[in-house]
Tab-separated table of C-alpha atoms and ligand atoms in Angstrom:
chain	number	residue	atom	x	y	z
A	44	MET	CA	148.426	99.000	116.867
A	45	ASN	CA	145.396	97.984	119.729
A	46	SER	CA	141.951	97.159	118.577
A	47	ARG	CA	139.903	100.344	118.623
A	48	ASP	CA	142.696	101.918	115.939
A	49	ARG	CA	142.850	98.377	114.053
A	50	PHE	CA	139.129	98.716	113.911
A	51	LEU	CA	138.884	103.044	113.318
A	52	ALA	CA	141.586	101.887	110.399
A	53	ALA	CA	139.456	99.402	108.660
A	54	LEU	CA	136.400	101.793	108.432
A	55	ARG	CA	138.574	104.178	106.455
A	56	ARG	CA	139.805	101.644	104.633
A	57	GLN	CA	143.821	102.394	105.809
A	58	PRO	CA	146.148	99.800	106.380
A	59	HIS	CA	146.082	98.130	110.359
A	60	GLY	CA	147.559	94.409	109.873
A	61	ARG	CA	145.210	92.076	110.384
A	62	ALA	CA	141.225	92.421	109.806
A	63	PRO	CA	140.000	93.376	112.907
A	64	VAL	CA	136.758	91.033	114.561
A	65	TRP	CA	133.444	91.369	116.327
A	66	ILE	CA	131.196	88.765	116.216
A	67	MET	CA	127.128	90.138	115.509
A	68	ARG	CA	125.379	89.662	119.240
A	69	GLN	CA	128.213	88.627	120.903
A	70	ALA	CA	126.004	89.052	123.690
A	71	GLY	CA	123.124	86.130	124.216
A	72	ARG	CA	121.876	82.501	125.246
A	73	TYR	CA	124.625	80.451	123.732
A	74	LEU	CA	126.956	82.038	126.835
A	75	PRO	CA	126.349	80.539	129.920
A	76	GLU	CA	127.391	83.723	131.852
A	77	TYR	CA	124.858	85.415	130.071
A	78	ARG	CA	122.130	82.414	130.641
A	79	ALA	CA	123.198	82.671	134.406
A	80	LEU	CA	122.246	87.092	134.510
A	81	LYS	CA	119.214	86.288	132.424
A	82	ALA	CA	117.345	83.738	134.983
A	83	LYS	CA	117.513	86.730	137.530
A	84	SER	CA	116.103	89.259	135.485
A	85	ASP	CA	114.284	89.899	132.158
A	86	PHE	CA	115.513	90.798	129.068
A	87	VAL	CA	114.210	94.122	129.011
A	88	THR	CA	114.946	94.766	132.508
A	89	MET	CA	118.790	93.979	131.436
A	90	VAL	CA	118.796	96.524	128.577
A	91	ARG	CA	117.073	99.189	130.459
A	92	THR	CA	119.746	98.664	133.207
A	93	PRO	CA	122.955	100.328	132.718
A	94	ASP	CA	125.158	98.493	135.165
A	95	LEU	CA	123.558	94.772	133.955
A	96	ALA	CA	124.041	96.446	130.273
A	97	VAL	CA	127.455	96.976	130.814
A	98	GLU	CA	127.835	93.828	133.202
A	99	VAL	CA	126.489	91.609	129.860
A	100	THR	CA	128.820	93.828	126.902
A	101	LEU	CA	131.630	93.125	129.079
A	102	GLN	CA	131.443	89.134	129.373
A	103	PRO	CA	131.683	88.176	125.661
A	104	LEU	CA	135.340	90.126	125.800
A	105	ARG	CA	136.005	88.383	128.835
A	106	ARG	CA	135.362	85.189	127.342
A	107	PHE	CA	137.347	85.987	124.423
A	108	PRO	CA	139.718	88.590	124.945
A	109	GLN	CA	140.734	88.898	120.961
A	110	LEU	CA	137.184	90.867	119.917
A	111	ASP	CA	138.745	93.946	118.801
A	112	ALA	CA	135.095	95.603	119.823
A	113	ALA	CA	132.213	95.529	122.089
A	114	ILE	CA	128.970	96.342	120.732
A	115	LEU	CA	126.659	97.704	123.569
A	116	PHE	CA	123.828	94.935	124.745
A	117	SER	CA	120.846	96.741	123.882
A	118	ASP	CA	117.743	96.170	121.259
A	119	ILE	CA	116.437	98.097	118.207
A	120	LEU	CA	113.379	97.918	120.028
A	121	VAL	CA	113.891	100.479	122.491
A	122	ILE	CA	113.025	103.310	120.348
A	123	PRO	CA	109.123	101.867	119.583
A	124	GLU	CA	109.407	101.575	123.624
A	125	ALA	CA	110.287	105.258	123.709
A	126	LEU	CA	107.544	106.033	121.465
A	127	GLY	CA	105.528	104.459	124.073
A	128	VAL	CA	105.056	100.870	122.728
A	129	GLY	CA	106.721	98.458	124.945
A	130	TYR	CA	107.901	95.285	124.082
A	131	ARG	CA	108.234	91.668	125.557
A	132	PHE	CA	109.674	88.285	124.674
A	133	ARG	CA	107.201	85.588	124.452
A	134	ASP	CA	107.966	82.483	126.320
A	135	GLU	CA	107.574	80.552	123.505
A	136	GLY	CA	110.268	82.515	122.117
A	137	GLY	CA	110.055	85.406	119.244
A	138	ILE	CA	108.778	89.005	120.360
A	139	ALA	CA	106.001	91.127	121.349
A	140	MET	CA	105.059	94.654	121.059
A	141	GLU	CA	102.481	95.946	123.465
A	142	ARG	CA	100.444	96.778	120.645
A	143	ALA	CA	100.073	96.912	116.444
A	144	LEU	CA	100.037	100.337	114.921
A	145	VAL	CA	96.884	100.362	112.377
A	146	THR	CA	95.233	103.144	111.914
A	147	SER	CA	96.442	107.121	111.536
A	148	ALA	CA	95.051	108.010	115.198
A	149	ASP	CA	97.657	105.431	116.076
A	150	VAL	CA	100.730	107.139	114.834
A	151	ASP	CA	99.698	110.378	116.410
A	152	GLY	CA	99.274	109.373	119.574
A	153	LEU	CA	102.563	108.261	119.663
A	154	SER	CA	105.146	109.932	122.476
A	155	VAL	CA	107.340	112.115	119.984
A	156	ALA	CA	108.528	114.424	122.217
A	157	GLY	CA	111.649	113.902	124.433
A	158	ALA	CA	111.625	110.150	123.010
A	159	ALA	CA	115.379	109.936	122.372
A	160	ASP	CA	115.734	111.672	125.961
A	161	ARG	CA	113.877	108.546	127.914
A	162	LEU	CA	116.798	106.119	126.178
A	163	HIS	CA	118.964	107.888	129.085
A	164	TYR	CA	119.908	104.470	130.011
A	165	VAL	CA	121.675	103.444	127.055
A	166	TYR	CA	123.896	106.598	126.855
A	167	GLN	CA	124.654	105.904	130.724
A	168	ALA	CA	125.869	102.147	129.535
A	169	LEU	CA	127.479	103.923	126.237
A	170	ALA	CA	129.194	106.424	128.760
A	171	LEU	CA	130.423	103.892	131.549
A	172	LEU	CA	131.681	101.293	128.611
A	173	ARG	CA	133.981	103.792	127.512
A	174	ARG	CA	135.703	104.251	130.363
A	175	SER	CA	135.784	100.556	130.959
A	176	LEU	CA	137.177	99.848	128.074
A	177	GLY	CA	139.381	102.687	127.833
A	178	GLN	CA	140.919	103.177	124.753
A	179	GLU	CA	141.680	99.626	124.132
A	180	LYS	CA	138.570	98.377	122.329
A	181	ALA	CA	136.439	99.992	120.089
A	182	LEU	CA	132.916	100.785	120.999
A	183	LEU	CA	129.689	100.454	119.098
A	184	GLY	CA	125.895	101.566	119.202
A	185	PHE	CA	123.265	100.909	116.861
A	186	ALA	CA	120.000	100.823	115.956
A	187	GLY	CA	117.366	99.454	113.821
A	188	SER	CA	116.372	101.454	110.281
A	189	PRO	CA	113.183	103.431	109.922
A	190	TRP	CA	111.736	100.764	107.930
A	191	THR	CA	112.943	97.356	110.105
A	192	LEU	CA	111.507	99.536	113.381
A	193	ALA	CA	108.135	100.091	111.163
A	194	CYS	CA	107.734	96.561	110.671
A	195	TYR	CA	107.392	95.495	114.273
A	196	LEU	CA	105.286	98.307	114.873
A	197	ILE	CA	102.303	97.881	112.413
A	198	GLU	CA	103.122	94.338	112.764
A	199	GLY	CA	102.560	93.781	116.456
A	200	GLY	CA	105.626	91.864	117.062
A	201	GLY	CA	108.119	89.612	114.913
A	202	SER	CA	106.998	88.003	111.784
A	203	GLU	CA	108.636	85.609	109.375
A	204	ASP	CA	107.501	87.918	106.335
A	205	PHE	CA	105.476	90.669	107.737
A	206	PRO	CA	102.286	90.952	105.556
A	207	ARG	CA	100.440	93.585	107.446
A	208	THR	CA	103.935	96.209	106.959
A	209	LYS	CA	104.172	94.845	103.568
A	210	ALA	CA	100.508	95.677	102.954
A	211	MET	CA	100.335	99.291	104.253
A	212	VAL	CA	102.506	100.269	101.228
A	213	LYS	CA	100.481	99.624	98.956
A	214	SER	CA	96.874	100.536	100.834
A	215	ASP	CA	98.076	103.572	102.759
A	216	PRO	CA	101.888	104.678	101.787
A	217	LYS	CA	100.905	108.299	103.090
A	218	LEU	CA	100.237	106.772	106.725
A	219	LEU	CA	103.281	104.164	106.399
A	220	HIS	CA	105.611	107.824	105.165
A	221	ARG	CA	104.241	109.760	108.112
A	222	LEU	CA	105.446	106.882	110.974
A	223	LEU	CA	108.768	106.535	108.689
A	224	GLY	CA	109.709	110.337	109.126
A	225	ILE	CA	108.759	109.875	112.840
A	226	LEU	CA	111.123	107.133	113.306
A	227	ALA	CA	113.870	108.294	111.107
A	228	ASP	CA	113.726	111.882	113.504
A	229	ALA	CA	113.864	109.353	116.590
A	230	VAL	CA	116.755	107.372	114.888
A	231	ALA	CA	119.119	110.434	113.826
A	232	GLU	CA	118.373	111.799	117.605
A	233	TYR	CA	119.114	108.255	119.018
A	234	LEU	CA	122.297	107.652	116.891
A	235	THR	CA	124.063	111.316	117.719
A	236	ARG	CA	123.450	111.205	121.635
A	237	GLN	CA	125.049	107.187	121.418
A	238	PHE	CA	128.506	109.209	119.590
A	239	ALA	CA	128.151	111.843	122.395
A	240	ALA	CA	128.253	109.219	124.480
A	241	GLY	CA	131.013	107.075	123.870
A	242	ALA	CA	130.321	104.920	120.825
A	243	ASP	CA	133.273	104.988	118.277
A	244	ALA	CA	130.741	103.928	115.407
A	245	ILE	CA	127.290	103.211	115.283
A	246	GLN	CA	125.651	100.044	112.470
A	247	ILE	CA	121.936	100.655	111.261
A	248	PHE	CA	120.155	97.344	111.263
A	249	ASP	CA	118.094	96.837	108.263
A	250	SER	CA	117.006	93.040	108.832
A	251	TRP	CA	113.750	93.356	107.008
A	252	ALA	CA	115.085	95.091	103.896
A	253	GLY	CA	114.376	91.936	102.132
A	254	ALA	CA	110.747	92.594	102.471
A	255	LEU	CA	110.742	95.315	99.803
A	256	GLN	CA	111.385	94.795	95.919
A	257	GLY	CA	113.056	97.107	93.801
A	258	ALA	CA	111.796	101.029	93.859
A	259	ASP	CA	110.037	100.240	96.916
A	260	TYR	CA	113.076	99.608	98.939
A	261	GLU	CA	114.532	102.971	97.748
A	262	GLU	CA	111.057	104.692	98.682
A	263	PHE	CA	110.246	103.105	102.163
A	264	SER	CA	113.589	101.687	103.246
A	265	LEU	CA	116.584	104.059	101.776
A	266	ARG	CA	115.027	107.253	101.834
A	267	TYR	CA	114.702	107.328	105.702
A	268	ILE	CA	117.984	105.615	105.981
A	269	ARG	CA	119.433	108.823	104.230
A	270	ALA	CA	117.229	111.134	105.994
A	271	VAL	CA	119.199	109.407	109.414
A	272	LEU	CA	122.689	110.139	107.599
A	273	GLU	CA	122.030	113.290	106.803
A	274	ARG	CA	122.039	114.662	110.501
A	275	LEU	CA	125.209	113.096	111.427
A	276	PRO	CA	128.179	114.273	110.498
A	277	VAL	CA	129.481	113.555	107.052
A	278	GLY	CA	131.645	110.782	106.946
A	279	ALA	CA	130.368	109.467	110.404
A	280	PRO	CA	131.620	106.322	111.306
A	281	VAL	CA	128.439	104.136	110.398
A	282	ILE	CA	127.997	100.461	109.141
A	283	LEU	CA	124.728	99.892	107.029
A	284	TYR	CA	123.808	96.650	107.373
A	285	ALA	CA	120.581	95.643	105.130
A	286	LYS	CA	120.122	91.725	105.397
A	287	GLY	CA	119.439	90.302	101.663
A	288	LYS	CA	120.196	93.732	99.784
A	289	SER	CA	123.610	92.635	98.673
A	290	PRO	CA	122.469	92.593	95.075
A	291	GLN	CA	121.384	95.928	95.707
A	292	ALA	CA	125.370	96.927	97.020
A	293	ALA	CA	125.360	100.102	94.118
A	294	ALA	CA	122.525	101.038	96.131
A	295	LEU	CA	123.332	100.894	99.399
A	296	ALA	CA	127.058	102.124	98.710
A	297	SER	CA	125.017	105.652	97.235
A	298	THR	CA	124.450	106.732	100.931
A	299	GLY	CA	127.638	107.588	101.128
A	300	VAL	CA	128.553	105.453	104.676
A	301	PRO	CA	132.330	104.126	104.724
A	302	CYS	CA	131.343	100.883	105.666
A	303	LEU	CA	128.491	98.127	104.577
A	304	GLY	CA	127.514	94.839	106.909
A	305	VAL	CA	127.477	91.809	104.447
A	306	ASP	CA	125.081	88.902	105.050
A	307	TRP	CA	126.381	85.576	104.346
A	308	THR	CA	124.528	84.923	100.958
A	309	MET	CA	127.239	86.767	98.179
A	310	PRO	CA	130.699	86.794	98.636
A	311	LEU	CA	132.459	89.907	99.705
A	312	SER	CA	134.072	89.788	96.515
A	313	GLY	CA	131.242	89.809	94.712
A	314	VAL	CA	129.800	93.147	96.768
A	315	ARG	CA	133.034	94.691	96.716
A	316	ARG	CA	132.257	94.462	92.461
A	317	LEU	CA	128.577	95.577	93.142
A	318	ALA	CA	129.682	98.807	95.187
A	319	GLY	CA	130.926	100.954	92.485
A	320	ARG	CA	133.685	102.299	94.778
A	321	PRO	CA	136.039	101.303	97.285
A	322	LEU	CA	134.557	101.186	101.086
A	323	CYS	CA	135.092	98.671	104.550
A	324	LEU	CA	132.546	95.908	104.269
A	325	GLN	CA	131.634	93.966	107.717
A	326	GLY	CA	131.462	90.547	107.439
A	327	ASN	CA	130.017	87.315	106.023
A	328	LEU	CA	130.602	84.171	107.699
A	329	ASP	CA	127.289	82.177	107.903
A	330	PRO	CA	125.907	81.955	111.315
A	331	GLU	CA	125.178	77.876	110.828
A	332	PHE	CA	128.736	77.104	110.793
A	333	MET	CA	129.174	78.479	114.457
A	334	VAL	CA	126.887	75.609	115.910
A	335	GLY	CA	128.539	72.921	113.452
A	336	GLU	CA	132.523	71.385	114.086
A	337	PRO	CA	135.477	73.806	115.118
A	338	ALA	CA	137.685	72.756	112.258
A	339	ALA	CA	134.695	73.487	109.162
A	340	ALA	CA	134.163	76.945	111.126
A	341	HIS	CA	138.072	77.767	111.092
A	342	ALA	CA	138.515	76.868	106.911
A	343	ALA	CA	135.175	78.914	106.325
A	344	ALA	CA	136.553	81.907	108.097
A	345	MET	CA	139.643	81.494	106.443
A	346	GLU	CA	137.877	81.408	102.775
A	347	VAL	CA	136.095	84.456	103.799
A	348	ILE	CA	139.257	86.383	104.701
A	349	ALA	CA	140.735	85.083	101.640
A	350	ASP	CA	137.745	85.931	99.738
A	351	ASN	CA	138.545	89.604	100.738
A	352	ALA	CA	141.737	89.168	98.960
A	353	GLY	CA	143.917	91.315	101.612
A	354	ASP	CA	141.973	94.493	101.180
A	355	PRO	CA	142.303	97.095	103.859
A	356	GLY	CA	138.839	97.766	104.301
A	357	HIS	CA	137.638	94.639	105.978
A	358	ILE	CA	135.607	93.420	109.955
A	359	PHE	CA	135.171	90.109	110.400
A	360	ASN	CA	132.168	89.065	111.587
A	361	LEU	CA	129.169	86.666	110.861
A	362	GLY	CA	126.442	87.670	107.993
A	363	HIS	CA	124.042	87.443	110.751
A	364	GLY	CA	123.354	87.188	114.660
A	365	ILE	CA	124.909	84.549	116.577
A	366	THR	CA	122.422	81.865	117.467
A	367	PRO	CA	121.373	80.197	121.070
A	368	GLN	CA	123.162	76.797	119.876
A	369	ALA	CA	126.133	78.101	118.980
A	370	ARG	CA	129.138	76.866	120.424
A	371	ILE	CA	131.881	78.046	122.411
A	372	GLU	CA	134.842	75.776	121.240
A	373	THR	CA	133.628	76.751	118.144
A	374	PHE	CA	133.594	80.621	118.515
A	375	GLN	CA	136.752	80.528	119.253
A	376	ALA	CA	137.628	78.796	116.147
A	377	VAL	CA	136.309	81.391	114.185
A	378	LEU	CA	138.608	84.081	115.954
A	379	ASP	CA	141.906	82.125	115.761
A	380	ALA	CA	141.588	81.657	111.689
A	381	VAL	CA	141.090	85.515	112.100
A	382	ILE	CA	144.058	86.300	113.931
A	383	ALA	CA	146.047	83.838	112.831
A	384	ALA	CA	145.685	85.358	108.975
A	385	VAL	CA	147.297	88.488	107.892
B	205	CP3	O1	125.192	91.841	119.105
B	205	CP3	C1	125.055	92.385	120.023
B	205	CP3	O2	125.298	91.214	121.325
B	205	CP3	C2	124.432	93.468	120.718
B	205	CP3	C3	122.941	93.525	121.122
B	205	CP3	C4	121.857	92.788	119.954
B	205	CP3	C5	120.722	92.687	120.611
B	205	CP3	N1	119.997	92.143	119.840
B	205	CP3	C6	120.598	92.210	121.719
B	205	CP3	C7	119.877	90.910	121.992
B	205	CP3	C8	121.547	93.548	118.722
B	205	CP3	C9	122.966	94.653	118.197
B	205	CP3	C10	120.337	93.372	118.711
B	205	CP3	C11	120.177	93.705	117.207
B	205	CP3	C12	118.426	93.437	116.816
B	205	CP3	N2	117.179	92.989	117.926
B	205	CP3	C13	118.187	93.429	115.838
B	205	CP3	C14	118.776	93.598	114.390
B	205	CP3	C15	119.953	93.160	113.939
B	205	CP3	C16	119.151	91.110	113.476
B	205	CP3	O3	119.310	90.455	114.289
B	205	CP3	O4	118.656	91.447	112.490
B	205	CP3	C17	116.455	92.722	115.365
B	205	CP3	C18	115.547	92.535	113.846
B	205	CP3	C19	116.403	92.727	116.738
B	205	CP3	C20	115.078	92.042	117.433
B	205	CP3	C21	115.544	90.750	118.333
B	205	CP3	N3	116.000	90.875	119.185
B	205	CP3	C22	114.827	89.541	117.548
B	205	CP3	C23	114.976	89.191	116.500
B	205	CP3	C24	116.025	88.871	118.541
B	205	CP3	C25	115.786	87.492	118.713
B	205	CP3	C26	114.331	86.672	119.417
B	205	CP3	C27	114.590	85.224	119.571
B	205	CP3	O5	113.089	84.534	119.844
B	205	CP3	O6	115.439	84.944	119.773
B	205	CP3	C28	116.245	89.571	119.301
B	205	CP3	C29	116.339	88.938	121.258
B	205	CP3	C30	117.916	89.701	121.361
B	205	CP3	N4	118.415	90.660	120.970
B	205	CP3	C31	118.741	88.945	122.194
B	205	CP3	C32	119.991	89.654	122.633
B	205	CP3	C33	121.331	89.036	123.055
B	205	CP3	C34	118.336	87.285	123.000
B	205	CP3	C35	118.030	87.637	124.091
B	205	CP3	C36	117.843	85.992	124.507
B	205	CP3	O7	117.052	85.416	124.479
B	205	CP3	O8	117.952	86.088	125.698
């Protein structure tokens, strides 16, 4: 079975031999070939230039040919940019948006019409990748969830805990709902076009799900993820990653997605028990292992696989993005562990 078939079989929980493997943020500063390209062009230019985005997407697959899937090199912040609020990486690290959305007039000022069209460079990169990967490897697209995108827009950049966005939940829920509706429309259209351009599956990142508790999570995040999913074909190959929300796996599973992305704070077996229905899980090695010794990471990867107990619905991955300090030999040791396990 080739990588692409294995990946799609795991998503549908059909038998496929070993767990397919991809690593969240395959691209990035831990790879010398990425740093070399980045020395010549800035991040946003790389994202916006299809040939460069294709090159960065393929770099990890050249180095680690055993990876089963390529994830498009891009960023969740292309949606805010297409709506008229650009982003950049601060020299000292972290993300800055061009401006923060504060008032009702700020939300009214977003360039809603044609937003998904302005992301033509993403569809072009996906089409080029599909051609270059052929039918051998799975190709993944992605988008941020409406809530997570709202966090960056309202805060005006990255943050430890998004205090302004959390304050708006209480102070102006109507305005926040209006913004989330706009984002859900843009994300739905964007994902539809990614599938059309050749993505086999897409991942929705709700990276800041943990900023919302209890009923607020349903009202301000899950509700808009459901709105996005309603605009995609029933059973579309979607992986939903909601960081910090494994204890609410049943609510996440109730969206109907075939696969949940899982962070490293709860074993896969626990998430499976809570989910309440059979589904595919993607995860969930603690990314911290990638900066340590290969042997320890190898052992930890085997534990993840053992905990999955042979369920066909497993795509091996890290529980979050790979860091710049990750070691290449440790990455390889993790891959070796997954490939040796049956
Ligand atoms: O996995 C991949 O290689 C695909 C590409 C990808 C990137 N960003 C490229 C990237 C994906 C899937 C993302 C998603 C993304 N971007 C998320 C959701 C996933 C998550 O991490 O929770 C979020 C929240 C972002 C926003 C973002 N972009 C952050 C928080 C950062 C790190 C900022 C920092 O200062 O470290 C980025 C940068 C980023 N996105 C890099 C890459 C390869 C590192 C860029 C660099 O430093 O050269």
